[in-house]
Short mmCIF file of C-alpha atoms in Angstrom, two decimals:
data_model
loop_
_atom_site.label_atom_id
_atom_site.label_comp_id
_atom_site.label_asym_id
_atom_site.label_seq_id
_atom_site.Cartn_x
_atom_site.Cartn_y
_atom_site.Cartn_z
CA MET B 1 43.59 -39.96 9.44
CA ALA B 2 40.60 -37.69 8.91
CA PRO B 3 41.45 -34.02 8.70
CA ILE B 4 40.71 -32.06 11.63
CA GLU B 5 37.97 -29.21 11.02
CA ASP B 6 39.23 -25.86 12.19
CA HIS B 7 37.05 -23.33 13.69
CA PRO B 8 36.19 -20.58 11.10
CA LEU B 9 37.78 -17.94 13.01
CA ARG B 10 40.81 -19.74 14.26
CA TYR B 11 43.41 -18.31 12.03
CA GLN B 12 41.81 -14.70 11.83
CA LEU B 13 41.92 -14.49 15.61
CA ALA B 14 45.36 -15.78 15.84
CA ASN B 15 46.74 -13.53 12.98
CA GLU B 16 44.98 -10.48 14.80
CA LEU B 17 47.48 -10.86 17.55
CA HIS B 18 50.13 -10.09 15.09
CA ALA B 19 48.29 -7.31 12.87
CA ARG B 20 49.87 -4.35 14.47
CA PRO B 21 53.75 -5.13 14.52
CA PHE B 22 55.88 -2.20 16.00
CA PRO B 23 58.01 -0.43 13.26
CA SER B 24 61.65 -0.78 12.88
CA MET B 25 63.41 2.50 13.43
CA ARG B 26 67.16 3.70 13.24
CA ALA B 27 68.19 6.98 14.94
CA PRO B 28 68.16 9.62 13.88
CA CYS B 29 64.61 9.52 12.63
CA ALA B 30 61.18 11.16 12.96
CA ALA B 31 57.57 10.21 13.47
CA ALA B 32 54.54 12.67 12.67
CA TYR B 33 51.67 11.28 14.14
CA VAL B 34 47.68 12.24 13.79
CA ALA B 35 44.56 11.03 14.93
CA PHE B 36 41.14 11.80 13.70
CA LYS B 37 37.64 11.27 15.67
CA GLN B 38 34.24 12.45 14.72
CA PRO B 39 32.78 14.61 17.26
CA GLU B 40 29.52 12.65 17.78
CA MET B 41 28.81 8.98 17.65
CA ALA B 42 32.12 7.83 16.58
CA VAL B 43 31.55 4.30 17.57
CA ASN B 44 28.74 4.25 15.04
CA ARG B 45 30.48 6.15 12.16
CA ASP B 46 30.50 4.92 8.41
CA ARG B 47 33.91 3.17 8.63
CA ALA B 48 33.97 2.96 4.68
CA LYS B 49 34.97 6.75 4.96
CA ASP B 50 37.99 6.04 6.81
CA VAL B 51 39.17 3.70 4.38
CA ALA B 52 38.20 6.09 1.51
CA HIS B 53 40.05 8.97 3.11
CA LEU B 54 43.21 6.51 3.49
CA GLN B 55 43.16 5.42 -0.09
CA ALA B 56 42.82 8.90 -1.34
CA LEU B 57 46.33 9.50 0.46
CA LEU B 58 47.68 6.14 -0.98
CA ASP B 59 46.72 7.39 -4.61
CA ARG B 60 48.23 10.57 -4.20
CA HIS B 61 51.70 8.53 -3.47
CA GLY B 62 51.01 5.95 -5.82
CA ALA B 63 50.77 3.34 -2.96
CA PRO B 64 48.91 0.18 -3.22
CA HIS B 65 45.62 -0.08 -1.19
CA PRO B 66 45.11 -2.32 1.95
CA GLN B 67 42.99 -5.68 1.72
CA PRO B 68 39.32 -5.28 1.82
CA GLY B 69 37.99 -4.96 5.45
CA ALA B 70 41.44 -4.19 6.74
CA THR B 71 41.85 -2.11 9.87
CA HIS B 72 45.34 -1.57 9.69
CA TYR B 73 47.84 -0.63 6.98
CA TYR B 74 51.76 -0.16 7.03
CA GLY B 75 53.39 0.49 3.73
CA GLN B 76 55.95 2.99 1.95
CA ILE B 77 54.58 6.13 0.36
CA GLY B 78 57.44 7.76 -1.32
CA ARG B 79 60.50 7.92 0.74
CA HIS B 80 58.40 7.53 3.99
CA TRP B 81 56.54 4.76 5.47
CA LEU B 82 52.89 5.01 6.55
CA LYS B 83 51.15 3.10 9.44
CA TRP B 84 47.26 3.44 9.23
CA GLU B 85 45.18 1.97 12.25
CA GLN B 86 41.27 2.17 12.51
CA HIS B 87 40.22 1.79 16.22
CA THR B 88 36.73 1.90 17.94
CA GLU B 89 36.25 5.59 18.17
CA PHE B 90 39.24 7.01 15.89
CA VAL B 91 41.66 6.50 13.18
CA THR B 92 45.43 7.20 13.19
CA TYR B 93 48.16 8.10 10.82
CA THR B 94 51.75 7.76 11.36
CA ILE B 95 54.72 8.98 8.99
CA PHE B 96 58.04 7.20 9.55
CA SER B 97 61.03 9.35 8.31
CA ASP B 98 64.68 8.69 8.08
CA GLY B 99 66.78 11.39 9.24
CA VAL B 100 65.68 14.78 11.21
CA GLU B 101 65.08 18.27 10.14
CA ASP B 102 67.99 20.90 11.15
CA ARG B 103 65.27 22.60 13.00
CA PRO B 104 63.76 20.73 15.91
CA PHE B 105 60.24 19.86 15.65
CA ASP B 106 59.87 21.35 12.34
CA ALA B 107 56.23 21.04 10.99
CA ARG B 108 57.63 19.92 7.45
CA ALA B 109 57.54 16.44 8.90
CA PHE B 110 53.78 16.54 8.02
CA GLU B 111 54.45 17.03 4.38
CA PRO B 112 53.23 13.79 3.39
CA PHE B 113 49.71 14.75 4.70
CA PRO B 114 48.75 17.18 2.20
CA GLN B 115 46.81 20.26 3.47
CA GLU B 116 43.57 19.69 1.35
CA TRP B 117 43.85 15.93 2.30
CA LEU B 118 43.77 16.81 6.32
CA GLU B 119 41.13 19.14 5.61
CA ALA B 120 38.74 16.37 3.97
CA ALA B 121 39.29 13.90 6.89
CA PRO B 122 36.07 12.51 8.15
CA GLY B 123 36.38 13.78 11.58
CA GLN B 124 38.23 16.12 13.71
CA ARG B 125 41.99 16.02 14.76
CA PHE B 126 42.18 15.53 18.45
CA THR B 127 45.91 15.08 18.80
CA SER B 128 48.95 15.21 16.67
CA VAL B 129 52.60 14.39 17.72
CA LEU B 130 55.91 15.08 16.56
CA ILE B 131 58.56 12.73 17.82
CA ARG B 132 62.25 13.42 17.05
CA VAL B 133 64.40 10.50 17.62
CA GLU B 134 68.38 11.03 17.73
CA PRO B 135 71.32 9.16 18.96
CA ARG B 136 72.32 9.56 22.75
CA PRO B 137 74.72 12.48 22.97
CA GLU B 138 76.52 13.40 26.33
CA GLU B 139 74.51 14.09 29.23
CA ALA B 140 75.47 17.80 29.35
CA GLU B 141 74.11 18.11 25.77
CA ILE B 142 70.79 16.35 26.43
CA LYS B 143 70.03 18.92 29.42
CA ASN B 144 70.66 21.84 26.97
CA ARG B 145 68.48 20.43 24.37
CA LEU B 146 65.54 19.79 26.85
CA LEU B 147 66.06 23.28 28.29
CA ASP B 148 65.74 24.40 24.41
CA TRP B 149 63.01 22.37 23.48
CA PHE B 150 60.38 22.01 26.28
CA VAL B 151 58.78 23.90 29.00
CA PRO B 152 60.87 23.19 32.11
CA GLU B 153 57.66 23.37 34.47
CA SER B 154 55.82 20.57 32.88
CA LEU B 155 58.66 18.45 31.64
CA ALA B 156 58.70 14.89 31.93
CA VAL B 157 62.12 12.90 31.40
CA SER B 158 63.04 9.29 32.20
CA SER B 159 65.30 6.66 30.99
CA VAL B 160 63.43 3.79 29.87
CA LEU B 161 63.66 -0.09 29.02
CA ASP B 162 66.84 -0.48 30.94
CA ASP B 163 68.70 2.60 29.77
CA ALA B 164 67.81 1.89 26.07
CA ALA B 165 67.10 5.40 25.60
CA VAL B 166 66.19 8.60 27.49
CA ILE B 167 62.55 10.00 26.61
CA ALA B 168 61.10 13.77 27.20
CA GLY B 169 57.90 15.61 26.58
CA ASP B 170 56.11 18.49 28.19
CA PHE B 171 52.62 17.47 26.84
CA ARG B 172 52.16 21.04 25.70
CA ILE B 173 50.65 21.82 22.21
CA ASP B 174 53.08 24.06 20.27
CA GLN B 175 52.50 26.95 17.68
CA ASN B 176 51.71 24.42 14.95
CA GLY B 177 49.09 22.32 16.83
CA ASN B 178 51.37 19.56 17.65
CA MET B 179 52.53 17.73 20.94
CA ARG B 180 56.44 17.21 21.08
CA PHE B 181 58.50 14.12 22.45
CA ALA B 182 62.05 13.69 22.21
CA ALA B 183 63.64 10.03 22.35
CA PHE B 184 67.68 9.87 22.61
CA ILE B 185 68.50 6.44 21.67
CA SER B 186 71.40 4.58 23.31
CA GLU B 187 74.21 2.82 20.96
CA GLN B 188 73.06 -0.69 21.73
CA THR B 189 69.34 -0.40 21.36
CA GLY B 190 67.86 -2.25 18.53
CA GLN B 191 65.81 -1.04 15.75
CA ARG B 192 62.58 -2.73 17.06
CA ARG B 193 62.90 -1.43 20.54
CA VAL B 194 63.14 2.06 18.85
CA GLY B 195 60.02 1.48 17.29
CA ARG B 196 58.38 -0.07 20.48
CA ILE B 197 59.36 3.36 22.20
CA VAL B 198 57.86 5.62 19.53
CA GLN B 199 54.82 3.72 19.34
CA ARG B 200 54.22 3.69 23.04
CA LEU B 201 54.82 7.49 23.16
CA CYS B 202 52.15 7.88 20.46
CA GLU B 203 49.94 5.47 22.45
CA ILE B 204 50.21 7.32 25.65
CA GLU B 205 49.43 10.70 24.05
CA THR B 206 46.52 9.27 22.24
CA TYR B 207 44.68 7.46 24.95
CA LYS B 208 45.56 10.41 27.47
CA SER B 209 43.79 12.75 25.09
CA MET B 210 40.71 10.38 24.48
CA SER B 211 40.26 9.73 28.13
CA MET B 212 40.50 13.31 28.82
CA LEU B 213 37.14 13.59 26.88
CA GLY B 214 35.46 11.74 29.81
CA PHE B 215 36.89 14.56 32.03
CA ALA B 216 35.20 17.17 29.98
CA ARG B 217 31.80 15.02 30.07
CA ALA B 218 32.27 14.73 33.93
CA ARG B 219 32.48 18.51 34.28
CA THR B 220 29.26 18.93 32.26
CA THR B 221 27.58 16.03 34.03
CA GLY B 222 28.71 17.27 37.39
CA ALA B 223 26.94 20.66 37.22
CA GLN B 224 24.07 19.01 36.12
CA LEU B 225 24.09 16.65 39.03
CA THR B 226 24.52 19.75 41.45
CA ALA B 227 21.31 20.97 40.26
CA LEU B 228 19.44 17.71 40.40
CA ASP B 229 20.91 17.02 43.86
CA THR B 230 19.49 20.35 44.99
CA ARG B 231 15.91 19.52 43.70
CA LEU B 232 16.03 16.15 45.08
CA ILE B 233 17.02 17.36 48.92
CA GLU B 234 14.17 19.65 48.47
CA LEU B 235 11.94 17.12 47.46
CA VAL B 236 12.76 14.64 50.14
CA GLU B 237 12.50 17.47 52.80
CA SER B 238 9.01 18.32 51.51
CA MET B 239 7.77 14.92 51.78
CA SER B 240 7.91 15.10 55.59
CA GLY B 241 5.69 18.15 55.50
CA GLU B 242 2.05 18.12 56.71
CA HIS B 243 0.62 19.72 53.51
CA ALA B 244 2.75 17.58 51.04
CA GLU B 245 0.68 16.42 48.04
CA ALA B 246 1.88 12.89 47.14
CA GLU B 247 0.70 12.95 43.38
CA GLU B 248 2.60 16.43 42.98
CA THR B 249 5.73 14.81 44.76
CA LEU B 250 5.71 11.76 42.67
CA ARG B 251 5.38 14.05 39.51
CA ALA B 252 8.60 15.79 40.58
CA LEU B 253 10.36 12.79 41.80
CA LEU B 254 9.53 10.90 38.30
CA SER B 255 11.01 14.12 36.44
CA ILE B 256 14.20 13.88 38.54
CA SER B 257 14.36 10.08 37.98
CA ALA B 258 14.30 10.42 34.16
CA GLU B 259 16.79 13.07 34.18
CA LEU B 260 18.99 10.88 35.98
CA GLU B 261 18.55 7.98 33.71
CA SER B 262 18.99 10.03 30.79
CA LEU B 263 22.33 11.55 32.06
CA SER B 264 23.31 7.92 32.97
CA ALA B 265 22.62 6.92 29.40
CA GLN B 266 24.45 9.68 27.79
CA SER B 267 27.45 9.28 30.07
CA SER B 268 27.98 5.30 30.70
CA PHE B 269 29.60 4.91 27.35
CA ARG B 270 32.27 8.01 27.71
CA ILE B 271 32.83 7.02 31.45
CA GLY B 272 33.26 3.26 30.55
CA ALA B 273 35.63 4.36 27.70
CA THR B 274 37.58 6.47 29.73
CA ARG B 275 38.20 3.81 32.36
CA ALA B 276 39.45 1.49 29.50
CA TYR B 277 41.80 4.31 27.89
CA GLU B 278 43.17 5.47 31.57
CA ALA B 279 44.16 1.74 31.98
CA ILE B 280 45.80 1.62 28.61
CA VAL B 281 47.89 5.01 29.44
CA ASN B 282 48.97 3.54 32.96
CA GLU B 283 49.96 0.09 31.09
CA ARG B 284 52.07 1.89 28.49
CA ILE B 285 54.05 3.87 31.11
CA GLU B 286 54.53 0.99 33.30
CA ALA B 287 55.73 -0.93 29.93
CA LEU B 288 58.73 1.64 29.43
CA ARG B 289 60.26 0.54 32.94
CA GLU B 290 61.06 4.23 33.76
CA ASP B 291 63.87 5.24 35.91
CA ARG B 292 64.58 8.80 37.11
CA TYR B 293 66.93 10.76 34.89
CA GLN B 294 68.61 14.03 36.24
CA GLY B 295 66.27 14.26 38.98
CA ARG B 296 63.46 15.37 36.43
CA GLN B 297 59.91 13.94 37.36
CA THR B 298 59.17 10.86 35.30
CA PHE B 299 56.28 10.17 32.96
CA ALA B 300 54.49 8.32 35.82
CA GLU B 301 54.97 11.21 38.30
CA PHE B 302 53.51 13.91 35.56
CA MET B 303 50.44 11.65 35.14
CA MET B 304 49.99 11.23 38.88
CA ARG B 305 50.12 14.93 39.31
CA ARG B 306 48.48 16.17 35.97
CA TYR B 307 46.40 13.39 34.73
CA GLN B 308 45.09 11.20 37.62
CA PRO B 309 43.03 14.11 39.31
CA ALA B 310 41.15 14.45 36.25
CA MET B 311 40.35 10.73 35.96
CA ARG B 312 39.62 10.83 39.58
CA THR B 313 36.95 13.57 38.94
CA VAL B 314 35.45 10.98 36.32
CA GLN B 315 35.61 8.30 38.72
CA SER B 316 33.86 10.49 41.13
CA THR B 317 31.29 11.61 38.86
CA GLU B 318 30.41 8.26 38.06
CA ARG B 319 29.87 7.29 41.83
CA ARG B 320 28.01 10.44 42.18
CA LEU B 321 25.51 9.47 39.52
CA ALA B 322 24.96 6.14 40.78
CA ALA B 323 24.73 7.33 44.24
CA MET B 324 21.62 9.72 43.01
CA SER B 325 19.99 7.28 41.23
CA ASP B 326 19.94 5.15 44.32
CA ARG B 327 18.79 8.03 46.45
CA SER B 328 16.00 8.71 43.77
CA VAL B 329 14.79 4.99 44.22
CA ARG B 330 14.90 5.25 48.07
CA ALA B 331 12.84 8.39 47.78
CA ALA B 332 10.40 6.67 45.79
CA ASP B 333 10.04 3.75 48.02
CA LEU B 334 9.61 6.12 50.71
CA LEU B 335 7.05 8.11 49.19
CA ARG B 336 5.41 4.67 48.04
CA THR B 337 5.50 3.88 51.85
CA GLN B 338 3.98 7.09 52.76
CA VAL B 339 1.23 6.37 50.30
CA ASP B 340 0.82 3.18 51.41
CA VAL B 341 0.35 4.28 55.01
CA GLU B 342 -2.04 7.15 54.15
CA ARG B 343 -4.15 4.82 52.08
CA SER B 344 -4.55 2.48 54.96
CA ALA B 345 -5.64 5.15 57.09
CA GLN B 346 -8.19 6.04 54.42
CA ASN B 347 -9.34 2.34 54.27
CA GLN B 348 -9.39 1.96 58.17
CA ALA B 349 -11.67 5.42 57.97
CA LEU B 350 -13.67 3.88 54.95
CA LEU B 351 -14.29 0.72 57.00
CA GLU B 352 -15.35 2.17 60.16
CA SER B 353 -17.80 4.37 57.97
CA MET B 354 -19.07 1.15 56.29
CA ASP B 355 -19.76 -0.42 59.72
CA ARG B 356 -21.54 2.44 61.03
CA ARG B 357 -23.66 2.40 57.96
CA SER B 358 -24.12 -1.18 58.36
CA ASP B 359 -25.27 -0.72 61.86
CA LEU B 360 -27.71 1.95 61.08
CA GLN B 361 -29.01 -0.15 57.95
CA MET B 362 -29.65 -2.96 60.75
CA ARG B 363 -31.52 -0.84 62.95
CA LEU B 364 -33.53 0.65 59.83
CA GLN B 365 -34.16 -3.01 58.86
CA ARG B 366 -35.35 -4.10 62.16
CA THR B 367 -37.52 -0.98 62.41
CA VAL B 368 -39.09 -1.76 58.90
CA GLU B 369 -39.80 -5.32 60.09
CA GLY B 370 -41.65 -4.07 62.70
CA PHE B 371 -43.73 -1.75 60.67
CA SER B 372 -44.13 -4.41 57.98
CA ALA B 373 -45.63 -7.04 60.76
CA VAL B 374 -47.85 -4.34 61.75
CA ALA B 375 -49.19 -3.47 58.30
CA ILE B 376 -49.49 -7.32 57.35
CA SER B 377 -51.30 -8.05 60.40
CA TYR B 378 -53.51 -5.10 59.92
CA TYR B 379 -54.70 -6.18 56.36
CA SER B 380 -54.87 -9.75 57.64
CA VAL B 381 -57.38 -8.84 60.37
CA SER B 382 -59.21 -6.78 58.03
CA LEU B 383 -59.74 -9.47 55.71
CA LEU B 384 -60.48 -11.96 58.45
CA SER B 385 -62.88 -9.80 59.93
CA TYR B 386 -65.01 -9.56 56.85
CA LEU B 387 -64.96 -13.60 56.80
CA PHE B 388 -66.11 -13.76 60.28
CA TYR B 389 -68.44 -11.00 60.53
CA SER B 390 -71.09 -13.40 59.03
CA LEU B 391 -70.87 -15.59 62.10
CA GLU B 392 -72.11 -12.68 64.26
CA ALA B 393 -75.81 -13.86 64.41
CA THR B 394 -74.91 -17.35 64.99
CA THR B 395 -72.40 -16.81 67.65
CA GLY B 396 -73.89 -13.60 69.32
CA VAL B 397 -70.50 -12.24 69.26
CA SER B 398 -69.89 -8.60 68.29
CA LYS B 399 -67.96 -7.21 65.40
CA ASN B 400 -65.33 -5.35 67.78
CA LEU B 401 -64.98 -8.58 70.03
CA MET B 402 -64.52 -10.90 67.13
CA THR B 403 -61.90 -8.34 65.62
CA ALA B 404 -60.27 -8.12 69.11
CA LEU B 405 -60.08 -11.95 69.21
CA ILE B 406 -58.52 -12.61 66.02
CA THR B 407 -55.90 -9.85 66.23
CA VAL B 408 -53.63 -11.45 68.62
CA PRO B 409 -53.16 -14.82 66.86
CA VAL B 410 -52.79 -13.00 63.42
CA VAL B 411 -50.06 -10.67 64.76
CA PHE B 412 -48.32 -13.84 66.08
CA LEU B 413 -48.42 -15.57 63.02
CA VAL B 414 -47.20 -12.87 60.79
CA TRP B 415 -44.60 -11.93 63.13
CA THR B 416 -43.23 -15.57 63.19
CA ALA B 417 -43.57 -16.01 59.54
CA ILE B 418 -41.42 -12.93 58.87
CA LYS B 419 -38.84 -14.27 61.36
CA ARG B 420 -38.61 -17.59 59.50
CA LEU B 421 -38.48 -15.88 56.21
CA LYS B 422 -35.51 -13.75 57.50
CA SER B 423 -33.73 -16.81 58.87
CA LYS B 424 -33.95 -18.59 55.52
CA VAL B 425 -32.55 -15.49 53.57
CA GLU B 426 -29.67 -14.93 55.87
CA ARG B 427 -28.39 -18.60 55.78
#
């Protein structure tokens, strides 16, 4: 049997589904997470710099480099484990450590990331997270730790994955510039499930932060849209005025349309990315299968109250931008209709003027025809008179009488000849 030919991308695409496994973690442990993003044109960045930055960290710890073209890496550096992932707009580094510091959320968890290495990152830090994972203590002890570690006003707590763990976080940046999350793991929870919980907490914070970039863009765009909306309303109102100049109005309308298109082009990617990141945040929270814990708000409720209004602002800005673009198109159509009506009126007046001029020309032509017939007849009679004057002695007819006798036939013949010539030309 002849071998079956595989598609060249078959194995690559199949392996992509297994390229980013969840880490295995055993409580007590900790995760230190940081994500970098270039401030502008992050999608088109030089990704080789991301890999070079990773390799610089691995060289410091004597760890092997990733495979060429790799977009993810998982390996041991010293007594820690490092996970690196390269995404469309950003790169992430996570350090997994066994055991926890005596002081909760101690910044020393980031010690595997040297300060000079952090400063040389090809981009800016847009989020960093410290996750403290402990065995689940008594309920009273959990309550005390939550009060000590987090801000009660914004604290979100829930029991997740069928009571496999209790997770908590207040989504506030501490004095060291890090977000804080805690996970209290039940005794029966497996190591891979612990890794999934930690990974999802990192993803929730990452994609929440990335989607909030869309909110910042929406606020800036909203202020610009307000100014353009005022101009567009004034422009549409002025179109109904008696003294509105179509060309001036058209130039103003084209200026507004150009600015709207520019805003749309500048915002389309960020707004589209925000929708995608928002969907990931909601999916990751839903995957945790939250249950309420000690009457506290869950992560889903926190997002509904604090996060979703920002996302609705982004959606509203997107709809408003699309609506204003449609309005500018309708205004252009209205202006085009107005110009067409004005041109039709001008064309009608021009045709009427041409009709009047044609009538005058016809009358003038008829007058000229009469003068032409008289002139030709006059010269014809004069010429014939010289011809017939020699017959005066023979016929006894005087010159005046002879002239009178030939005038009528000559005028008739000339007039008839002009009429026939005119009829032939007008056919």
